[in-house]
Coordinates of C-alpha atoms and ligand atoms in Angstrom, one line a residue:
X7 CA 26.0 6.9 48.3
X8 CA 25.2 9.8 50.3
X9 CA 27.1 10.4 53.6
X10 CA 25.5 9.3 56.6
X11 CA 24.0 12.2 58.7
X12 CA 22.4 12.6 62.3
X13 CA 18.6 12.3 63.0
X14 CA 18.5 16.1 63.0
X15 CA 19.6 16.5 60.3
X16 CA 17.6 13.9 58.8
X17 CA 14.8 15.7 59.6
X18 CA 15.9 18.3 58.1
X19 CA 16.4 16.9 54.7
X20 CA 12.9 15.5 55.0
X21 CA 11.0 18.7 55.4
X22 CA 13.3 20.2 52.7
X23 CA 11.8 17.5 50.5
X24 CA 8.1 17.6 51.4
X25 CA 8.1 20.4 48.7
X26 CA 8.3 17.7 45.9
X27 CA 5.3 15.8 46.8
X28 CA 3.0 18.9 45.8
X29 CA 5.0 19.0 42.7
X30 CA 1.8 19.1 40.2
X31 CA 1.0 22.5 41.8
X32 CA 5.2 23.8 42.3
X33 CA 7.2 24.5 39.1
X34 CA 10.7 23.2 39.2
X35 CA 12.3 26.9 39.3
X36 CA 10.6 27.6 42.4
X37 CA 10.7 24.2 43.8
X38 CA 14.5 24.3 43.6
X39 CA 14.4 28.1 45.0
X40 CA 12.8 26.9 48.1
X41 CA 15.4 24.4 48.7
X42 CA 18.4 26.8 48.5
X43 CA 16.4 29.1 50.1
X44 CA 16.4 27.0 53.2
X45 CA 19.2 25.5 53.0
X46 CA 20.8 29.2 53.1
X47 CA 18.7 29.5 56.3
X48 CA 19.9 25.9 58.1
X49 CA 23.6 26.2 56.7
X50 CA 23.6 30.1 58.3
X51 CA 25.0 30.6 54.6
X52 CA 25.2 34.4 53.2
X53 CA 24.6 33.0 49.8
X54 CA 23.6 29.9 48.3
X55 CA 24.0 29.1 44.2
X56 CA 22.7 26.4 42.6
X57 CA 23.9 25.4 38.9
X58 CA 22.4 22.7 36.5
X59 CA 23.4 21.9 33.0
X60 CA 20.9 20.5 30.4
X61 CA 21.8 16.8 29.1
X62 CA 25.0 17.3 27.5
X63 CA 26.5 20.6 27.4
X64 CA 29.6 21.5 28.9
X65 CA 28.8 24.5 31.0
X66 CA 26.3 24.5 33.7
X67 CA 23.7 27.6 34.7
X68 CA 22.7 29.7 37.3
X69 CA 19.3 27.7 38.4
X70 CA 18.5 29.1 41.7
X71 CA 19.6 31.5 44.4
X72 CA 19.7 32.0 48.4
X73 CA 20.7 33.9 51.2
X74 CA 21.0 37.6 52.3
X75 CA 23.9 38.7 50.0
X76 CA 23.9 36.9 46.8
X77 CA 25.7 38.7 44.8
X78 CA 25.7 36.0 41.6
X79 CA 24.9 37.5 38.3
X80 CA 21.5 35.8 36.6
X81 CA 23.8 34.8 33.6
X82 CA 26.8 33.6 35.3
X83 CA 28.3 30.6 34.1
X84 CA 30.5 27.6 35.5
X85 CA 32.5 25.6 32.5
X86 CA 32.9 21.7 33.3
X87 CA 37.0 21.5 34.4
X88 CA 37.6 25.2 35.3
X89 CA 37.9 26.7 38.3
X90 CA 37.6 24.9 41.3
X91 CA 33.5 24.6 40.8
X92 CA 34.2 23.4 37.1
X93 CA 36.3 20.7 38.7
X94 CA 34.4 19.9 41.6
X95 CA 31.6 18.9 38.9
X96 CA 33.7 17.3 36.6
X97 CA 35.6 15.2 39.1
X98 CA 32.3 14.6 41.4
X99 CA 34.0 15.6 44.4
X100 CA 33.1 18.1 47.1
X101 CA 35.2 20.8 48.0
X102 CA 35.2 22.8 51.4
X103 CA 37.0 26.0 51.0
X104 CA 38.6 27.6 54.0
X105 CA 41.7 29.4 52.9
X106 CA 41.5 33.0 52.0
X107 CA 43.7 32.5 48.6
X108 CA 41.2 30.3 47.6
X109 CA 38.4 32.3 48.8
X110 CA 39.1 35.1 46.8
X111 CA 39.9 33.3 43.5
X112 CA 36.4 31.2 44.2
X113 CA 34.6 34.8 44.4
X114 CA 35.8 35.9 41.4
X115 CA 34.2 32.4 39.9
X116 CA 31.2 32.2 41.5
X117 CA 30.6 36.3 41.4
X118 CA 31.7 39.3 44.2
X119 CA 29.7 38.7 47.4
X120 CA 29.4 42.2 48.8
X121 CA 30.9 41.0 51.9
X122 CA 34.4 39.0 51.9
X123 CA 33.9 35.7 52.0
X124 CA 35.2 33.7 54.7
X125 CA 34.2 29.7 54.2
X126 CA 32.5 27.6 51.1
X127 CA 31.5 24.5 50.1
X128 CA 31.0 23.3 46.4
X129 CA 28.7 20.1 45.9
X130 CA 28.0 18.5 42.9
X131 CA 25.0 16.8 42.0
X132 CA 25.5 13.4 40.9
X133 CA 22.7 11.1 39.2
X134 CA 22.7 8.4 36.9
X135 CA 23.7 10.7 34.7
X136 CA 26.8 11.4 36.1
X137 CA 26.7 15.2 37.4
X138 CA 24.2 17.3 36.9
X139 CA 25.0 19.9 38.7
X140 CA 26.9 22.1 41.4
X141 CA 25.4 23.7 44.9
X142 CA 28.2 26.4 46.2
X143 CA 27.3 27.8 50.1
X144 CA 29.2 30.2 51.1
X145 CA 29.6 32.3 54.3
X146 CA 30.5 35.8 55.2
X147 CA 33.1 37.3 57.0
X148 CA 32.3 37.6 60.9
X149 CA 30.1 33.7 61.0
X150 CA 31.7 30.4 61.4
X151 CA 34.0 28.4 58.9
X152 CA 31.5 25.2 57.6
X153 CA 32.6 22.3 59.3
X154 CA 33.1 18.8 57.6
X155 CA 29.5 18.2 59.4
X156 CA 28.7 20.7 57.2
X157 CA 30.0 19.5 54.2
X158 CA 28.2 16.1 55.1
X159 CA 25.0 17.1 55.5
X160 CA 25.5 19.5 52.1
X161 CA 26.4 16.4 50.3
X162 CA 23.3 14.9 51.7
X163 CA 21.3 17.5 50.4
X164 CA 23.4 17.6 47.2
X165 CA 22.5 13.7 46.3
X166 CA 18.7 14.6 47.2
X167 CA 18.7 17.5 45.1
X168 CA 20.0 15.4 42.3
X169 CA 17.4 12.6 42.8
X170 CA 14.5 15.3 42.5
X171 CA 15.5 17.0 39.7
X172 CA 16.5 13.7 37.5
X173 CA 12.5 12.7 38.7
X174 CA 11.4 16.1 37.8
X175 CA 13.0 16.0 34.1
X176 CA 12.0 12.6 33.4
X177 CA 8.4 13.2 34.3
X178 CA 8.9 16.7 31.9
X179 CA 10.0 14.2 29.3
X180 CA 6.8 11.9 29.8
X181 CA 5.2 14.5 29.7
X182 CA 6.2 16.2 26.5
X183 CA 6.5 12.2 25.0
X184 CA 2.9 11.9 25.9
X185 CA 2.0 15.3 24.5
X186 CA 3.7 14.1 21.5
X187 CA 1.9 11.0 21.5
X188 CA -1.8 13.0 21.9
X189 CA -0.7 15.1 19.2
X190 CA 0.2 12.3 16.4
X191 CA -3.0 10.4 17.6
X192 CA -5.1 13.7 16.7
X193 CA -3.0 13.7 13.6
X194 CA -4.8 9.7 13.1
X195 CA -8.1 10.3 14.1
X196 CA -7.5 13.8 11.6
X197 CA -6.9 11.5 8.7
X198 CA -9.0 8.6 10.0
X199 CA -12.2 10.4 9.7
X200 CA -11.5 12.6 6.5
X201 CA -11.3 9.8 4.9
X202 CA -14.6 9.7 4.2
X203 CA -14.8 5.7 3.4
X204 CA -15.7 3.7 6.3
X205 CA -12.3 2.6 8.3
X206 CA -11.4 0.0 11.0
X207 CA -8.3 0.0 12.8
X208 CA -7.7 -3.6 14.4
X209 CA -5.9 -5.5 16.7
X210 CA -3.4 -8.2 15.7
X211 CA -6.4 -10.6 16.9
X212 CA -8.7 -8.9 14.3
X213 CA -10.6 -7.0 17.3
X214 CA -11.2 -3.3 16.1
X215 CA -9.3 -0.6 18.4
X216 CA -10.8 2.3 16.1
X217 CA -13.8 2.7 13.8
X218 CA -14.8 6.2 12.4
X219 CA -17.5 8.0 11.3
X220 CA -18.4 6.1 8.2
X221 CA -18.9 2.8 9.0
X222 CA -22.0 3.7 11.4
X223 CA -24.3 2.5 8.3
X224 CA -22.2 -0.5 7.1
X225 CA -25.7 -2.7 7.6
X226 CA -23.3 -6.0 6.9
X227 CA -21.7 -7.5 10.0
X228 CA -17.4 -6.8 10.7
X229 CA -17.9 -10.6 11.6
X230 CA -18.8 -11.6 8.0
X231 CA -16.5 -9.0 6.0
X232 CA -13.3 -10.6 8.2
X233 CA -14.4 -13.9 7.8
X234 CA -14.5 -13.8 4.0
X235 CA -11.4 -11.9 3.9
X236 CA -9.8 -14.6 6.3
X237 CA -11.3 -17.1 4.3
X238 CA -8.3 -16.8 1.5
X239 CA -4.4 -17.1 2.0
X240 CA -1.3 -14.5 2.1
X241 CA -1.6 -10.8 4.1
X242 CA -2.7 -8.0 2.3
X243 CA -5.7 -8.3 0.1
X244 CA -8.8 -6.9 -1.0
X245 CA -12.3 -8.5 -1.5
X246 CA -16.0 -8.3 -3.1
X247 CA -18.2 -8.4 0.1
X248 CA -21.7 -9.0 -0.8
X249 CA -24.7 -7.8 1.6
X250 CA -27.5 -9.9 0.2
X251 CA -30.1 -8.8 2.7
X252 CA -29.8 -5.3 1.2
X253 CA -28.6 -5.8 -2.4
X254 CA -25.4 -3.4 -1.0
X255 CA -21.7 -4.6 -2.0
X256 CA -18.5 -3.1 -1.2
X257 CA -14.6 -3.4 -1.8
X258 CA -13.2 -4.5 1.3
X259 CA -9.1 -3.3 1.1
X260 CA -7.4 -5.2 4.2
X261 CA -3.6 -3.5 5.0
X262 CA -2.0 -6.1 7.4
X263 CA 0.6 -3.6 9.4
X264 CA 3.2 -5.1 12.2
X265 CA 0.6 -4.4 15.0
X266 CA -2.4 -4.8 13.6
X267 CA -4.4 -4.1 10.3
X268 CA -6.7 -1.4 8.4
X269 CA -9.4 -2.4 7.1
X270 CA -11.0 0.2 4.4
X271 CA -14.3 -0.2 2.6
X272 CA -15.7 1.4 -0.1
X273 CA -19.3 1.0 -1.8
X274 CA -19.4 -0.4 -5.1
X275 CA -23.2 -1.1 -5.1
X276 CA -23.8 1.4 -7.6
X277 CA -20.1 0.7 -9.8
X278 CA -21.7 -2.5 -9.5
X279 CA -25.3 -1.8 -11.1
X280 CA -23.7 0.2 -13.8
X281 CA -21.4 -2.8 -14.8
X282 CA -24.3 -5.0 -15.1
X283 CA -26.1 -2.1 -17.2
X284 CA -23.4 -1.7 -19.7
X285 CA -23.0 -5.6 -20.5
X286 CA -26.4 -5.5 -21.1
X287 CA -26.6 -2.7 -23.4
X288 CA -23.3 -4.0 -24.8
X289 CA -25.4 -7.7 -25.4
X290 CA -28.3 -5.8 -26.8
X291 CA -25.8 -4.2 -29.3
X292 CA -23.5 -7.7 -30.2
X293 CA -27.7 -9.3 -30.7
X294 CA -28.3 -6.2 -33.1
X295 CA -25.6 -6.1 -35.0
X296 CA -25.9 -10.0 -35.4
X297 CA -29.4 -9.7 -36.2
X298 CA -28.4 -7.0 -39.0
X299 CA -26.0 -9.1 -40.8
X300 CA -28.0 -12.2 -40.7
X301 CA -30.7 -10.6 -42.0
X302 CA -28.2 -9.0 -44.6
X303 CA -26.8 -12.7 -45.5
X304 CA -30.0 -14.1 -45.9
X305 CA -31.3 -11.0 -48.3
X306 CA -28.9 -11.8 -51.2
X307 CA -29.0 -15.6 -51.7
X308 CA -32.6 -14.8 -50.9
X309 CA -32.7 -12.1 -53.8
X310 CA -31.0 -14.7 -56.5
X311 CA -33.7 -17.6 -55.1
X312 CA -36.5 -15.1 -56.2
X313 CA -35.2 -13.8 -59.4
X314 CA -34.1 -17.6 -60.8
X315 CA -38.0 -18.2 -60.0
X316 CA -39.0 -15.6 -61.6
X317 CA -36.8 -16.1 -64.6
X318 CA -37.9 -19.6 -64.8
X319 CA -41.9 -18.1 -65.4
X320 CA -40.9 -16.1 -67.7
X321 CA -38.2 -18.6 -69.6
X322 CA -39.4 -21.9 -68.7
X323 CA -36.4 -23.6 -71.6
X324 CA -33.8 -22.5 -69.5
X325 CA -35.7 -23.9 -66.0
X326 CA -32.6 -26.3 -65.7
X327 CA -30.4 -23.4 -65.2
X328 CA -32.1 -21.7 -63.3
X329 CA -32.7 -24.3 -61.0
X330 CA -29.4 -25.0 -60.4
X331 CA -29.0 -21.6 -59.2
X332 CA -31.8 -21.8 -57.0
X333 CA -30.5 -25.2 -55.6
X334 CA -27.1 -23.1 -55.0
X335 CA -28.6 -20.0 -53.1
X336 CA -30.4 -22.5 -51.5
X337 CA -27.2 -24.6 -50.2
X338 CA -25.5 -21.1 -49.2
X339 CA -28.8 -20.6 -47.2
X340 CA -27.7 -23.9 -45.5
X341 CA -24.3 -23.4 -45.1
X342 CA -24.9 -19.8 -43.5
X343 CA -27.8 -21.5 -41.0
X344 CA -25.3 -24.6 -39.7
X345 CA -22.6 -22.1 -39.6
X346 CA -24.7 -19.7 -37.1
X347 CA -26.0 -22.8 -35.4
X348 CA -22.3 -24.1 -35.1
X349 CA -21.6 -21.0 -33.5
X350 CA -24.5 -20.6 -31.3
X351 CA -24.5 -24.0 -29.7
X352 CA -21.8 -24.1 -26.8
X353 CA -18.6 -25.6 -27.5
X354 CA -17.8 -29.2 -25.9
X355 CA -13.9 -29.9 -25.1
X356 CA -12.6 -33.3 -25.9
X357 CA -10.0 -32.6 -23.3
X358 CA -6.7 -34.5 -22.8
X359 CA -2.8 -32.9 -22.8
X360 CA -2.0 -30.8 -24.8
X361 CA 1.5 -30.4 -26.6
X362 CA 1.6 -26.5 -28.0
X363 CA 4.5 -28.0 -30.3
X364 CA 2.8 -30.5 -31.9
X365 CA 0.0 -28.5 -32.2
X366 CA 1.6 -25.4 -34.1
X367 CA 3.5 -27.6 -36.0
X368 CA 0.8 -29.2 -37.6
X369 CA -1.3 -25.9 -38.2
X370 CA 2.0 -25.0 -40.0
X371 CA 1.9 -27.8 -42.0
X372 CA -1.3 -27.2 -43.2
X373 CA -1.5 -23.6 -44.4
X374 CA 2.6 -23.2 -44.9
X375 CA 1.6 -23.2 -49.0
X376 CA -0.9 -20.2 -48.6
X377 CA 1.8 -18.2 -46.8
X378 CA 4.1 -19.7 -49.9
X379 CA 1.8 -18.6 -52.4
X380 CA 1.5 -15.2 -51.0
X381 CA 4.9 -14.4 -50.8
X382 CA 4.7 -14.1 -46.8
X383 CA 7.2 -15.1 -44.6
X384 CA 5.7 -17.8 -41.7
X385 CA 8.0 -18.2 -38.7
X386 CA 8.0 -20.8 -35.6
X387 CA 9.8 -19.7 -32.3
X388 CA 8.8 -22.5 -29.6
X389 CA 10.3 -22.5 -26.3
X390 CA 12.7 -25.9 -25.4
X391 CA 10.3 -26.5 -22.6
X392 CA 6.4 -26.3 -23.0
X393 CA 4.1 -27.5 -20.4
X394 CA 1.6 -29.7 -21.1
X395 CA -1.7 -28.2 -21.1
X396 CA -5.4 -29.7 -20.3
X397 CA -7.2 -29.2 -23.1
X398 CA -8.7 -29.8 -26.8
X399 CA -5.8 -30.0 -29.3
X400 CA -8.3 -29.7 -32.1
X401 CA -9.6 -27.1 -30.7
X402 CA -6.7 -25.1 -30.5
X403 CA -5.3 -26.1 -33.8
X404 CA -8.4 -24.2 -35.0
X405 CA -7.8 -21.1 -32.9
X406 CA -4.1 -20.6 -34.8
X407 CA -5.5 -21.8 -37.9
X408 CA -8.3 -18.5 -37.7
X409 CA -5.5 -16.5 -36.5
X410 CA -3.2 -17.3 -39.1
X411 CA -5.8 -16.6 -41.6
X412 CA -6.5 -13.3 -40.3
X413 CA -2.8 -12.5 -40.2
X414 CA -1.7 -13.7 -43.6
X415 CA -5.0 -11.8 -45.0
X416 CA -3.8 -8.7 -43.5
X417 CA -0.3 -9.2 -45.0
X418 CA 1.5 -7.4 -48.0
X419 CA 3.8 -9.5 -49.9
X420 CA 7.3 -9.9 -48.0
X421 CA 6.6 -9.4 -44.6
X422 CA 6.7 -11.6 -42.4
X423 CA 4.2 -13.8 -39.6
X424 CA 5.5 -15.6 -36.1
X425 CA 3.7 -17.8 -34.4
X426 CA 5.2 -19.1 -31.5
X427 CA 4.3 -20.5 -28.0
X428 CA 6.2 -20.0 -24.5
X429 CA 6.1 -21.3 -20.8
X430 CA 3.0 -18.5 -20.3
X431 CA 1.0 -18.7 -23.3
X432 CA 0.6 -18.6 -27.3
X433 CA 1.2 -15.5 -29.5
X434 CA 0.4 -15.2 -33.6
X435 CA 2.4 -11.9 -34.9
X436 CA 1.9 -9.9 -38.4
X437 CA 3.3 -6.6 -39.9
X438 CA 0.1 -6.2 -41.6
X439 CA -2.5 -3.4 -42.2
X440 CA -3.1 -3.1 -38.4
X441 CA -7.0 -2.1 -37.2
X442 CA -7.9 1.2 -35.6
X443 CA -9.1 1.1 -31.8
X444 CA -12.8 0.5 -33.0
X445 CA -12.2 -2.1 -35.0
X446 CA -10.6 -4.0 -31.8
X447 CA -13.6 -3.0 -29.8
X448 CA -15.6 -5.4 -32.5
X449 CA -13.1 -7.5 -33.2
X450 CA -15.0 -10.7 -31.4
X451 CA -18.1 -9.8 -32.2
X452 CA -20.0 -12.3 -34.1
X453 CA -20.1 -10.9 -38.2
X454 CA -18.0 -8.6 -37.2
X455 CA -16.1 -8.4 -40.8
X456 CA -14.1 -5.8 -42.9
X457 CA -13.5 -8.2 -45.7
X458 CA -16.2 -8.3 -48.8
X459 CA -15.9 -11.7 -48.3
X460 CA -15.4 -12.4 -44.7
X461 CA -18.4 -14.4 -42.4
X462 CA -17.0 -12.4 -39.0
X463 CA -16.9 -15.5 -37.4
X464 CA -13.3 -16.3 -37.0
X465 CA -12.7 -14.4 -34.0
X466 CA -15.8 -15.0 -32.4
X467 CA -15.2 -18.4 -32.5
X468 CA -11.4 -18.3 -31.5
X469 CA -13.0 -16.4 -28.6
X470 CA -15.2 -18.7 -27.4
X471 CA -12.5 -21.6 -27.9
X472 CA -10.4 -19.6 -25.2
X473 CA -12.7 -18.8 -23.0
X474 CA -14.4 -22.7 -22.6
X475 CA -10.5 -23.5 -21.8
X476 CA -10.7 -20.0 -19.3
X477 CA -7.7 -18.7 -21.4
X478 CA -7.2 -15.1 -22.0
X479 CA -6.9 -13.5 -25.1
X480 CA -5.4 -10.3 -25.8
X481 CA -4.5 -8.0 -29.3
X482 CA -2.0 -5.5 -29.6
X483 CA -3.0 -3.7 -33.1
X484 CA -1.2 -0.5 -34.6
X485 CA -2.5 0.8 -37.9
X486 CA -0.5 0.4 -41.0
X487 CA 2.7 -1.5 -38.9
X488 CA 1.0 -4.8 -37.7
X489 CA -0.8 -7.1 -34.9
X490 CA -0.4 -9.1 -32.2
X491 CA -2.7 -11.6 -30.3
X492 CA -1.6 -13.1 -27.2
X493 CA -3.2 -16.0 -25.4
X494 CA -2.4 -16.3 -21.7
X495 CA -2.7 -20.0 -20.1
X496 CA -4.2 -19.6 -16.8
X497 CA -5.6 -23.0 -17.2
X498 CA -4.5 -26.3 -15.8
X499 CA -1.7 -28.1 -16.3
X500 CA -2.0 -31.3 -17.4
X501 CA -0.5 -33.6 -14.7
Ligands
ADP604 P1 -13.2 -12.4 -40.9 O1 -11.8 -12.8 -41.0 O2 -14.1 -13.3 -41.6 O3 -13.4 -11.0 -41.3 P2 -12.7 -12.5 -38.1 O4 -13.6 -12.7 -37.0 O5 -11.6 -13.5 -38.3 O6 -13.6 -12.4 -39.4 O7 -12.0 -11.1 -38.1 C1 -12.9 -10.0 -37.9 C2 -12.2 -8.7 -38.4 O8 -11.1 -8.4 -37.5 C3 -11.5 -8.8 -39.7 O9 -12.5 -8.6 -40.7 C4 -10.5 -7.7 -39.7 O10 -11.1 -6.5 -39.9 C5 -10.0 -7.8 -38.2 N1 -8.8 -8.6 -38.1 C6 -8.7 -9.8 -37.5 N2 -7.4 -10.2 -37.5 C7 -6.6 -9.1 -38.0 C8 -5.2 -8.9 -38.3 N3 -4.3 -9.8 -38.0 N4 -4.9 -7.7 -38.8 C9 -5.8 -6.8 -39.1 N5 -7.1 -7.0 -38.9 C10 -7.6 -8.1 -38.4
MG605 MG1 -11.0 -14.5 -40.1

């Protein structure tokens, strides 16, 4: 609390402190010099010091100077708990000096006044802070001693002082804070624009606080982009949006952040477009190559049809035979039509639940004799607990059995094949020949074959097995040390 003063001096400390009001246009330095400046003139003081110190160091600097003979050097010092200043601050007490062994031990603290000194005051500045600082007024030799009065009215200006420096520092710190502030949202609005992909900044209630540059020809709607993102569960997702009006699609990337979210898009129109053009070319290729090998089935029973005919022109006693092999050509022709037919027509699911275990183990049962007979090892590694699966046991005992088939095919006598089946999925294991990264581009490809006399319809089918059940199947193939197809069960779980 300051101490209470008379109306004069009231005054007086109110027109000291008008200064502060025009404080946009008056640094602090010279806002403070003014003060001790006339507070040198009202206290008849021969010298007026004014230290501060900066948050928390332990010695305080000269800040501003008054009066006809200071005699204070611009780097003098006062140490927090030395000397009778350095107390005064440390213990937050005023001091009014008017003994001359004092005097002279003051001067040699404060700095050598040309004149002897013959009275001083020390006042320190207290805030919230705690002190902040020390004002010393002192007077010559030949002018009054300062008076408790004195003293009062110093500590009044003392406690002002302190209040208009604390304001002054914490508006420099606003300042600087907002400064800092201006600078890191440049920074934003830096990185914001050059990212070249339309961005949205938004609000926790989805309303956008910042857009840049690139979404000025997003033609689809925020509206419809956030509602189709909202549309699905959890935080942080991405989505397909779809423009339909103009054929344009884009990658919506939604970042959910603690006050708010980003929202990034990127065009994928054209990614889009290209997608579609390769399955097509890669359709156009799979009805080729099909159309090749037909044509290459049907040549040779074809070729044998037309020689027995021939033959049985030219050698009509042996017509029986011949016949025969015509009716046998002909019967391959049949079997290679209902086998393309079986695998053109779309597969129907006679679906129920499906036990894994009782499936593998009756696939096992049925071709453990070839594995016998080729000297090739057939393991079973079942997990204790399967789920039940919807789907079409049969079915899927004729996915393993092709897989099986394959694998033991591409076995050398001694090694070994696992089939097994866990919580995720199925998996049928060989240390066989292994296929090079073109054959697995073909692998499902309808007469896709490397045997002289394999149809290439094994895998095509197996495929087409998993995807009607919206499996996944997957191969893992190494040349000369073995393969591995995996099928991943996305699909429901029978209840
Ligand atoms: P096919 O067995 O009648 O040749 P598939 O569709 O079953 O037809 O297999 C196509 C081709 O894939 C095979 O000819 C073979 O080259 C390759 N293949 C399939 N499974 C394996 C395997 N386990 N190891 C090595 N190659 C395999
Ligand atoms: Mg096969």
């Amino acid at each position: 609390m300051p101490p209470k003063v008379g109306r004069k001096e009231t005054r007086f400390i109110a027109s000291l402190f008008e200064v502060p009001r025009q404080a946009g246009q008056v640094s602090l330095t010279e806002f403070l010099e003014q003060i001790v400046t006339r507070s040198a003139a009202w206290f008849g003081a021969s010298s007026v010091s004014l230290f501060l110190k900066e948050s928390k160091d332990s010695v305080m600097s000269l800040a501003a100077t008054g009066g006809d003979s200071v005699a204070v050097p611009k780097t003098a010092i006062i140490r927090i708990g030395h000397g009778i200043a350095g107390i005064a601050a440390q213990d937050g007490a005023p001091v009014l000096i008017n003994d001359n062994g004092t005097q002279s031990r003051f001067r040699s603290l404060v700095g050598k006044a040309s004149a002897p000194l013959v009275s001083s005051m020390v006042v320190p500045l207290s805030s919230s802070q705690g002190c902040i600082g020390v004002l010393n007024l002192s007077r010559n030799q030949g002018s009054d001693r300062f008076s408790e009065a004195d003293l009062r009215l110093a500590r009044s200006v003392a406690s002002h002082l302190a209040l208009a420096i604390e304001n002054a520092r914490l508006v420099a710190s606003l300042q600087t804070a907002i400064r800092d502030a201006e600078s890191e949202r440049a920074k934003f609005r830096g990185i914001f624009e050059g990212l070249g992909l339309p961005a949205y900044f938004l609000n926790q209630d989805w309303h956008v606080l910042e857009q840049n540059f690139a979404t000025r020809d997003i033609p689809v709607s925020l509206d419809l982009i956030l509602s189709e993102l909202r549309a699905e569960a959890g935080l942080s997702k991405e989505k397909e949006v779809v423009d339909h009006a103009s054929g344009r699609s884009w990658l919506a990337v939604l970042n959910v952040l603690p006050i708010g979210a980003t929202l990034i898009l990127e065009e994928t129109t054209e990614r889009e477009a290209h997608r579609r053009e390769l399955d097509r070319l890669n359709r156009m290729a799979e009805i080729g190559y099909m159309t090749a090998a037909i044509a290459h089935e049907i040549r040779n029973p074809l070729t044998g049809i037309r020689s027995a005919a021939q033959m049985i022109r030219e050698v009509p006693e042996a017509a029986d035979e011949f016949t025969k092999i015509i009716e046998h050509e002909a019967m391959k022709l049949n079997e290679l039509c209902s086998q393309f037919l079986g695998f053109a027509k779309p597969i129907e699911l006679d679906k129920r639940a499906v036990d894994f275990r009782k499936v593998i183990e009756s696939v096992v049962a049925l071709m453990s004799h070839e594995f016998e007979d080729k000297d090739v090892v057939l393991d079973v590694e079942i997990a204790p607990r399967l789920p039940m699966i919807e789907g079409d046991p049969l079915r899927w005992e004729q996915v393993l059995q092709n897989l099986m088939l394959n694998a033991l095919q591409a076995s050398m006598p001694g090694s070994r094949v696992v089939v097994g089946a866990s919580v995720a999925g199925i998996w049928v294991e060989d240390q066989g020949a292994g296929m090079t990264s073109e054959q697995q581009e073909r692998l499902f490809t309808p007469f896709f074959t490397t045997k002289p006399q394999g149809t290439g319809l094994g895998l095509s089918t197996v495929k087409k097995i998993v995807d009607a059940h919206e499996a996944k199947i997957t191969v893992q193939s190494f040349c000369g040390s073995g393969t591995r197809f995996d099928i991943e069960f996305p699909m429901k779980r029978a209840a």
